[in-house]
Amino acid sequence: MTHKIVFLDRESVDAKVRAPNFPHDYTEYDSTWEPAEIVERLKDADIALINKVPMRAETLKQLPNLKLIAVAATGTDIVDKAQAKAQGITISNIRGYAFNTVPEHVIGLMFALRRSIVPYANSVKRGDWSKSRQFCYFDYPIYDIAGSTLGIIGYGALGKSIGKRAEALGMKVLPYDVFPQDGLVDFETVLTQSDVITIHVPLTPDTKNMFGPEQFKKMKNHALLINTARGGLVDEAALLEALKSGEIGGAGFDVVAQEPPKDGNILCDADLPNLIVTPHVAWASKEAMQFLADQLIDNVEAFVAGKPVNVVE
């Protein structure tokens, strides 16, 4: 049997994708977004490779031949899991690939914000230093990392990896998770005692807008919020207001509610010295992307061999 494999958004993975070890017909497209286009390109496929292409119920209903959706990411909120299950479609995802790249991005954002690196660098470009009466100036606050407290929302593999790095920097770590384990604190403690909070939970109906006006009021005025997980976890309008009013100290976001923000986004459009937004690249070190690409094909080969791995229920 020859399997038909279609990769719908190949340009989203900047790595070599090896050929599977079974008879197959492979087609790839740089980008695919419109539902009609998705259906047309997958109409004869039994294996779909996707990263962020939305696979909604109405789309899946038009794809009776589809047997596997191999997601080139950990998060699978772009797939309607109930409909996939109803059609007998297996979903696989990538696990354990971001153990360095995401923690390093989080630490990078934390340093940049705690030490106001971006606004100071921008001020030099504006000519502020050349106009200064002293050898330096203090227009933006600078805080040490050592001795501060990091709250981690979601204490899985990524959360623990970040925690180890934070402890090595002299930080106190306050981990929170809904799954019981030793050493956890409650959500309220993270909010009220952390100097930096980083989010590492999936986007579900329960976690949508888990950070909003009520949570920002409980945070320290100099506290930072870092989100490299999913944009929908934070009420963006409330965050922007909290940043402008000084209710919290700063934010570093690698994700927004709608990606790409084709119609604009209030965080992307804001010009604030205490806000850094990067274009969903925390996961994208060269090493991590190659690990991901290799595991993507591992998942496909395991499924075809009748021994599926990394299955999402």
Short mmCIF file of C-alpha atoms in Angstrom, two decimals:
data_model
loop_
_atom_site.label_atom_id
_atom_site.label_comp_id
_atom_site.label_asym_id
_atom_site.label_seq_id
_atom_site.Cartn_x
_atom_site.Cartn_y
_atom_site.Cartn_z
CA MET A 1 0.00 0.00 0.00
CA THR A 2 1.24 3.47 -0.87
CA HIS A 3 0.29 6.14 1.67
CA LYS A 4 -0.48 9.66 0.53
CA ILE A 5 1.16 12.23 2.81
CA VAL A 6 0.50 15.97 2.57
CA PHE A 7 2.36 18.62 4.57
CA LEU A 8 0.12 21.69 4.58
CA ASP A 9 2.43 24.33 6.09
CA ARG A 10 5.97 23.15 5.37
CA GLU A 11 7.54 26.62 5.63
CA SER A 12 6.68 26.66 9.34
CA VAL A 13 9.39 24.07 10.03
CA ASP A 14 12.88 25.29 9.15
CA ALA A 15 14.56 21.87 9.19
CA LYS A 16 15.16 18.84 6.99
CA VAL A 17 12.17 16.50 6.92
CA ARG A 18 13.41 13.04 6.01
CA ALA A 19 11.49 10.67 3.76
CA PRO A 20 9.43 8.04 5.66
CA ASN A 21 10.63 4.42 5.47
CA PHE A 22 7.53 3.04 3.74
CA PRO A 23 6.00 3.40 0.25
CA HIS A 24 4.44 6.83 0.00
CA ASP A 25 3.45 9.74 -2.18
CA TYR A 26 4.55 13.00 -0.55
CA THR A 27 3.31 16.51 -1.33
CA GLU A 28 4.11 19.69 0.54
CA TYR A 29 2.77 23.24 0.49
CA ASP A 30 4.43 26.27 2.04
CA SER A 31 1.21 27.51 3.59
CA THR A 32 -2.46 26.53 3.75
CA TRP A 33 -5.17 28.39 5.66
CA GLU A 34 -8.57 28.51 3.95
CA PRO A 35 -10.94 25.59 4.76
CA ALA A 36 -11.73 24.94 1.09
CA GLU A 37 -8.02 24.85 0.31
CA ILE A 38 -7.36 22.42 3.16
CA VAL A 39 -10.07 20.06 1.90
CA GLU A 40 -8.87 20.24 -1.70
CA ARG A 41 -5.26 19.47 -0.77
CA LEU A 42 -6.14 16.64 1.63
CA LYS A 43 -9.00 15.04 -0.30
CA ASP A 44 -6.95 11.97 -1.26
CA ALA A 45 -4.55 11.95 1.69
CA ASP A 46 -4.54 9.47 4.54
CA ILE A 47 -1.78 11.29 6.46
CA ALA A 48 -1.74 15.04 7.09
CA LEU A 49 1.28 16.85 8.47
CA ILE A 50 0.42 20.22 9.98
CA ASN A 51 1.84 22.78 12.37
CA LYS A 52 -0.77 25.52 12.81
CA VAL A 53 -3.33 24.72 10.10
CA PRO A 54 -6.81 24.69 11.70
CA MET A 55 -8.52 21.30 11.37
CA ARG A 56 -12.08 22.08 12.43
CA ALA A 57 -15.05 19.74 12.51
CA GLU A 58 -16.57 20.89 9.21
CA THR A 59 -13.22 20.45 7.50
CA LEU A 60 -12.65 16.96 8.90
CA LYS A 61 -16.13 15.81 7.88
CA GLN A 62 -15.10 16.36 4.25
CA LEU A 63 -11.99 14.17 4.57
CA PRO A 64 -13.18 10.55 4.85
CA ASN A 65 -9.80 9.13 3.77
CA LEU A 66 -7.80 10.82 6.52
CA LYS A 67 -6.34 8.44 9.11
CA LEU A 68 -3.56 10.41 10.82
CA ILE A 69 -3.02 14.07 11.68
CA ALA A 70 0.62 14.41 12.68
CA VAL A 71 1.02 17.79 14.37
CA ALA A 72 4.49 19.33 14.17
CA ALA A 73 4.07 20.93 17.60
CA THR A 74 3.12 20.06 21.17
CA GLY A 75 -0.11 22.04 21.28
CA THR A 76 -3.03 20.51 19.38
CA ASP A 77 -5.81 23.04 20.04
CA ILE A 78 -5.99 23.63 16.28
CA VAL A 79 -7.55 20.17 15.82
CA ASP A 80 -11.16 19.33 16.69
CA LYS A 81 -10.38 16.24 18.75
CA ALA A 82 -13.99 15.13 19.22
CA GLN A 83 -14.63 15.08 15.47
CA ALA A 84 -11.31 13.36 14.78
CA LYS A 85 -12.18 10.65 17.28
CA ALA A 86 -15.64 10.24 15.76
CA GLN A 87 -14.01 9.61 12.36
CA GLY A 88 -11.35 7.31 13.74
CA ILE A 89 -8.54 9.77 12.96
CA THR A 90 -5.43 9.44 15.11
CA ILE A 91 -3.71 12.63 16.28
CA SER A 92 -0.03 12.66 17.21
CA ASN A 93 2.09 15.51 18.53
CA ILE A 94 5.70 16.38 19.32
CA ARG A 95 7.05 15.95 22.82
CA GLY A 96 10.24 16.86 24.61
CA TYR A 97 11.78 18.88 21.78
CA ALA A 98 11.72 22.32 23.41
CA PHE A 99 13.67 21.43 26.55
CA ASN A 100 16.36 24.04 25.77
CA THR A 101 14.88 26.49 23.29
CA VAL A 102 11.77 27.60 25.23
CA PRO A 103 13.49 27.90 28.63
CA GLU A 104 16.30 29.92 27.07
CA HIS A 105 13.77 32.26 25.43
CA VAL A 106 11.97 32.71 28.74
CA ILE A 107 15.23 33.50 30.54
CA GLY A 108 16.18 35.89 27.74
CA LEU A 109 12.90 37.80 28.04
CA MET A 110 13.26 37.88 31.80
CA PHE A 111 16.75 39.41 31.64
CA ALA A 112 15.74 41.90 28.95
CA LEU A 113 12.76 43.12 30.98
CA ARG A 114 14.27 43.05 34.48
CA ARG A 115 17.24 45.08 33.23
CA SER A 116 15.29 47.26 30.74
CA ILE A 117 17.78 46.32 28.02
CA VAL A 118 15.52 47.14 25.06
CA PRO A 119 14.43 50.63 26.16
CA TYR A 120 17.99 51.57 27.13
CA ALA A 121 19.33 50.35 23.78
CA ASN A 122 16.59 52.30 21.99
CA SER A 123 17.36 55.41 24.02
CA VAL A 124 20.98 55.29 22.86
CA LYS A 125 19.81 55.13 19.23
CA ARG A 126 17.62 58.18 19.89
CA GLY A 127 20.67 60.10 21.06
CA ASP A 128 19.71 60.29 24.75
CA TRP A 129 23.16 59.22 25.95
CA SER A 130 24.94 61.89 23.93
CA LYS A 131 22.69 64.50 25.57
CA SER A 132 23.18 63.22 29.11
CA ARG A 133 24.90 65.44 31.68
CA GLN A 134 26.29 62.35 33.43
CA PHE A 135 28.12 59.24 32.24
CA CYS A 136 24.84 57.30 32.59
CA TYR A 137 21.14 57.89 33.27
CA PHE A 138 18.32 56.03 34.99
CA ASP A 139 15.23 56.51 32.85
CA TYR A 140 14.12 52.89 33.23
CA PRO A 141 14.19 50.62 36.31
CA ILE A 142 16.80 47.87 36.61
CA TYR A 143 16.32 44.89 38.93
CA ASP A 144 18.62 41.98 39.75
CA ILE A 145 17.64 38.46 38.80
CA ALA A 146 19.52 36.92 41.74
CA GLY A 147 17.43 37.02 44.89
CA SER A 148 14.14 37.47 43.03
CA THR A 149 11.24 35.01 42.87
CA LEU A 150 10.01 33.15 39.78
CA GLY A 151 6.48 31.77 39.68
CA ILE A 152 5.93 28.95 37.19
CA ILE A 153 2.38 28.22 36.03
CA GLY A 154 2.47 24.66 34.68
CA TYR A 155 5.20 22.54 36.23
CA GLY A 156 5.70 19.90 33.58
CA ALA A 157 8.92 19.20 31.69
CA LEU A 158 9.28 22.78 30.43
CA GLY A 159 8.38 24.31 33.76
CA LYS A 160 10.92 22.16 35.57
CA SER A 161 13.63 22.96 33.02
CA ILE A 162 13.02 26.68 33.53
CA GLY A 163 12.98 26.18 37.30
CA LYS A 164 16.44 24.59 37.26
CA ARG A 165 17.85 27.47 35.24
CA ALA A 166 16.22 29.99 37.56
CA GLU A 167 17.67 28.33 40.66
CA ALA A 168 21.11 28.36 39.04
CA LEU A 169 20.70 32.14 38.70
CA GLY A 170 19.92 32.49 42.40
CA MET A 171 16.15 32.78 42.10
CA LYS A 172 13.54 31.31 44.40
CA VAL A 173 11.07 29.15 42.45
CA LEU A 174 7.33 28.90 43.19
CA PRO A 175 5.79 26.17 41.01
CA TYR A 176 2.05 25.73 40.45
CA ASP A 177 0.23 22.95 38.60
CA VAL A 178 -3.23 21.40 38.62
CA PHE A 179 -1.64 17.95 38.76
CA PRO A 180 -0.48 17.12 42.31
CA GLN A 181 3.26 16.76 42.90
CA ASP A 182 5.73 17.58 45.64
CA GLY A 183 6.76 21.16 46.24
CA LEU A 184 3.84 22.97 44.61
CA VAL A 185 2.25 26.18 45.88
CA ASP A 186 -1.22 27.50 45.16
CA PHE A 187 -2.06 29.92 42.35
CA GLU A 188 -2.68 32.77 44.81
CA THR A 189 0.83 32.42 46.22
CA VAL A 190 2.36 32.62 42.75
CA LEU A 191 0.37 35.77 41.98
CA THR A 192 1.18 37.64 45.18
CA GLN A 193 4.78 36.60 45.84
CA SER A 194 6.42 36.36 42.40
CA ASP A 195 8.66 38.97 40.81
CA VAL A 196 8.37 37.13 37.50
CA ILE A 197 5.61 34.74 36.39
CA THR A 198 6.00 32.46 33.37
CA ILE A 199 3.10 30.48 31.88
CA HIS A 200 3.40 26.91 30.55
CA VAL A 201 -0.07 25.40 30.31
CA PRO A 202 -2.21 24.34 27.33
CA LEU A 203 -5.08 26.50 26.10
CA THR A 204 -8.37 24.89 27.16
CA PRO A 205 -11.78 26.27 28.14
CA ASP A 206 -10.58 26.16 31.76
CA THR A 207 -7.35 28.09 31.12
CA LYS A 208 -8.66 30.68 28.63
CA ASN A 209 -7.99 34.19 30.04
CA MET A 210 -6.61 32.70 33.25
CA PHE A 211 -4.77 36.01 33.61
CA GLY A 212 -7.05 39.02 33.59
CA PRO A 213 -7.89 42.13 35.66
CA GLU A 214 -8.41 40.18 38.89
CA GLN A 215 -5.04 38.43 38.63
CA PHE A 216 -3.11 41.59 37.68
CA LYS A 217 -4.47 43.38 40.77
CA LYS A 218 -2.90 40.70 42.97
CA MET A 219 0.54 40.83 41.33
CA LYS A 220 3.40 43.02 42.55
CA ASN A 221 3.63 46.39 40.82
CA HIS A 222 7.09 45.56 39.45
CA ALA A 223 6.22 41.94 38.52
CA LEU A 224 6.73 40.62 35.01
CA LEU A 225 4.44 38.24 33.10
CA ILE A 226 6.02 36.00 30.46
CA ASN A 227 3.92 33.94 28.08
CA THR A 228 5.46 31.54 25.57
CA ALA A 229 2.52 29.11 25.66
CA ARG A 230 -0.69 30.34 24.01
CA GLY A 231 -2.08 33.84 23.48
CA GLY A 232 -5.59 33.01 24.69
CA LEU A 233 -4.32 32.34 28.21
CA VAL A 234 -4.15 36.08 28.91
CA ASP A 235 -6.77 38.81 28.50
CA GLU A 236 -4.74 41.06 26.19
CA ALA A 237 -6.80 44.21 26.74
CA ALA A 238 -6.51 43.85 30.50
CA LEU A 239 -2.77 43.22 30.19
CA LEU A 240 -2.24 46.34 28.12
CA GLU A 241 -4.14 48.42 30.68
CA ALA A 242 -2.12 46.89 33.53
CA LEU A 243 1.13 47.76 31.75
CA LYS A 244 0.08 51.33 30.98
CA SER A 245 -1.22 52.01 34.49
CA GLY A 246 1.79 50.51 36.25
CA GLU A 247 -0.29 47.80 37.88
CA ILE A 248 2.39 45.32 36.79
CA GLY A 249 5.97 46.01 35.77
CA GLY A 250 6.27 44.43 32.34
CA ALA A 251 5.44 41.58 29.98
CA GLY A 252 7.30 39.39 27.52
CA PHE A 253 5.05 37.58 25.04
CA ASP A 254 5.94 35.15 22.26
CA VAL A 255 2.27 34.46 21.48
CA VAL A 256 -0.91 36.44 20.84
CA ALA A 257 -4.57 35.47 20.56
CA GLN A 258 -4.66 35.38 16.75
CA GLU A 259 -1.58 34.29 14.80
CA PRO A 260 -0.43 35.70 12.52
CA PRO A 261 -2.02 39.01 13.60
CA LYS A 262 -3.13 39.92 10.09
CA ASP A 263 -5.72 42.39 11.34
CA GLY A 264 -3.42 43.89 13.94
CA ASN A 265 -3.07 43.12 17.63
CA ILE A 266 -3.10 45.51 20.56
CA LEU A 267 0.08 44.03 22.05
CA CYS A 268 1.96 43.99 18.76
CA ASP A 269 0.88 47.54 17.99
CA ALA A 270 1.69 48.95 21.43
CA ASP A 271 4.84 51.04 21.86
CA LEU A 272 5.72 50.51 25.52
CA PRO A 273 9.18 50.25 27.09
CA ASN A 274 8.01 47.47 29.41
CA LEU A 275 6.56 45.18 26.72
CA ILE A 276 8.42 42.80 24.42
CA VAL A 277 6.57 40.77 21.78
CA THR A 278 8.34 38.16 19.65
CA PRO A 279 6.68 36.30 16.71
CA HIS A 280 6.10 32.83 18.23
CA VAL A 281 9.74 31.79 17.88
CA ALA A 282 10.57 30.57 21.40
CA TRP A 283 10.37 27.00 20.09
CA ALA A 284 12.43 27.64 16.98
CA SER A 285 16.12 27.12 17.67
CA LYS A 286 17.81 25.25 14.83
CA GLU A 287 18.49 22.30 17.11
CA ALA A 288 14.92 22.12 18.39
CA MET A 289 13.38 22.31 14.92
CA GLN A 290 15.50 19.43 13.66
CA PHE A 291 14.56 17.35 16.71
CA LEU A 292 10.91 18.18 15.98
CA ALA A 293 11.17 17.28 12.28
CA ASP A 294 12.77 13.94 13.10
CA GLN A 295 10.13 13.09 15.70
CA LEU A 296 7.37 14.12 13.30
CA ILE A 297 8.44 11.41 10.86
CA ASP A 298 9.07 8.98 13.73
CA ASN A 299 5.40 9.43 14.68
CA VAL A 300 4.25 8.81 11.11
CA GLU A 301 6.40 5.69 10.74
CA ALA A 302 5.18 4.30 14.07
CA PHE A 303 1.55 4.84 13.04
CA VAL A 304 2.00 3.08 9.69
CA ALA A 305 3.78 0.22 11.48
CA GLY A 306 0.69 -0.24 13.65
CA LYS A 307 2.41 0.98 16.82
CA PRO A 308 1.37 4.64 17.15
CA VAL A 309 3.28 6.82 19.61
CA ASN A 310 2.75 10.29 21.05
CA VAL A 311 -0.99 9.92 20.51
CA VAL A 312 -3.24 12.76 21.67
CA GLU A 313 -6.58 11.64 23.06
#
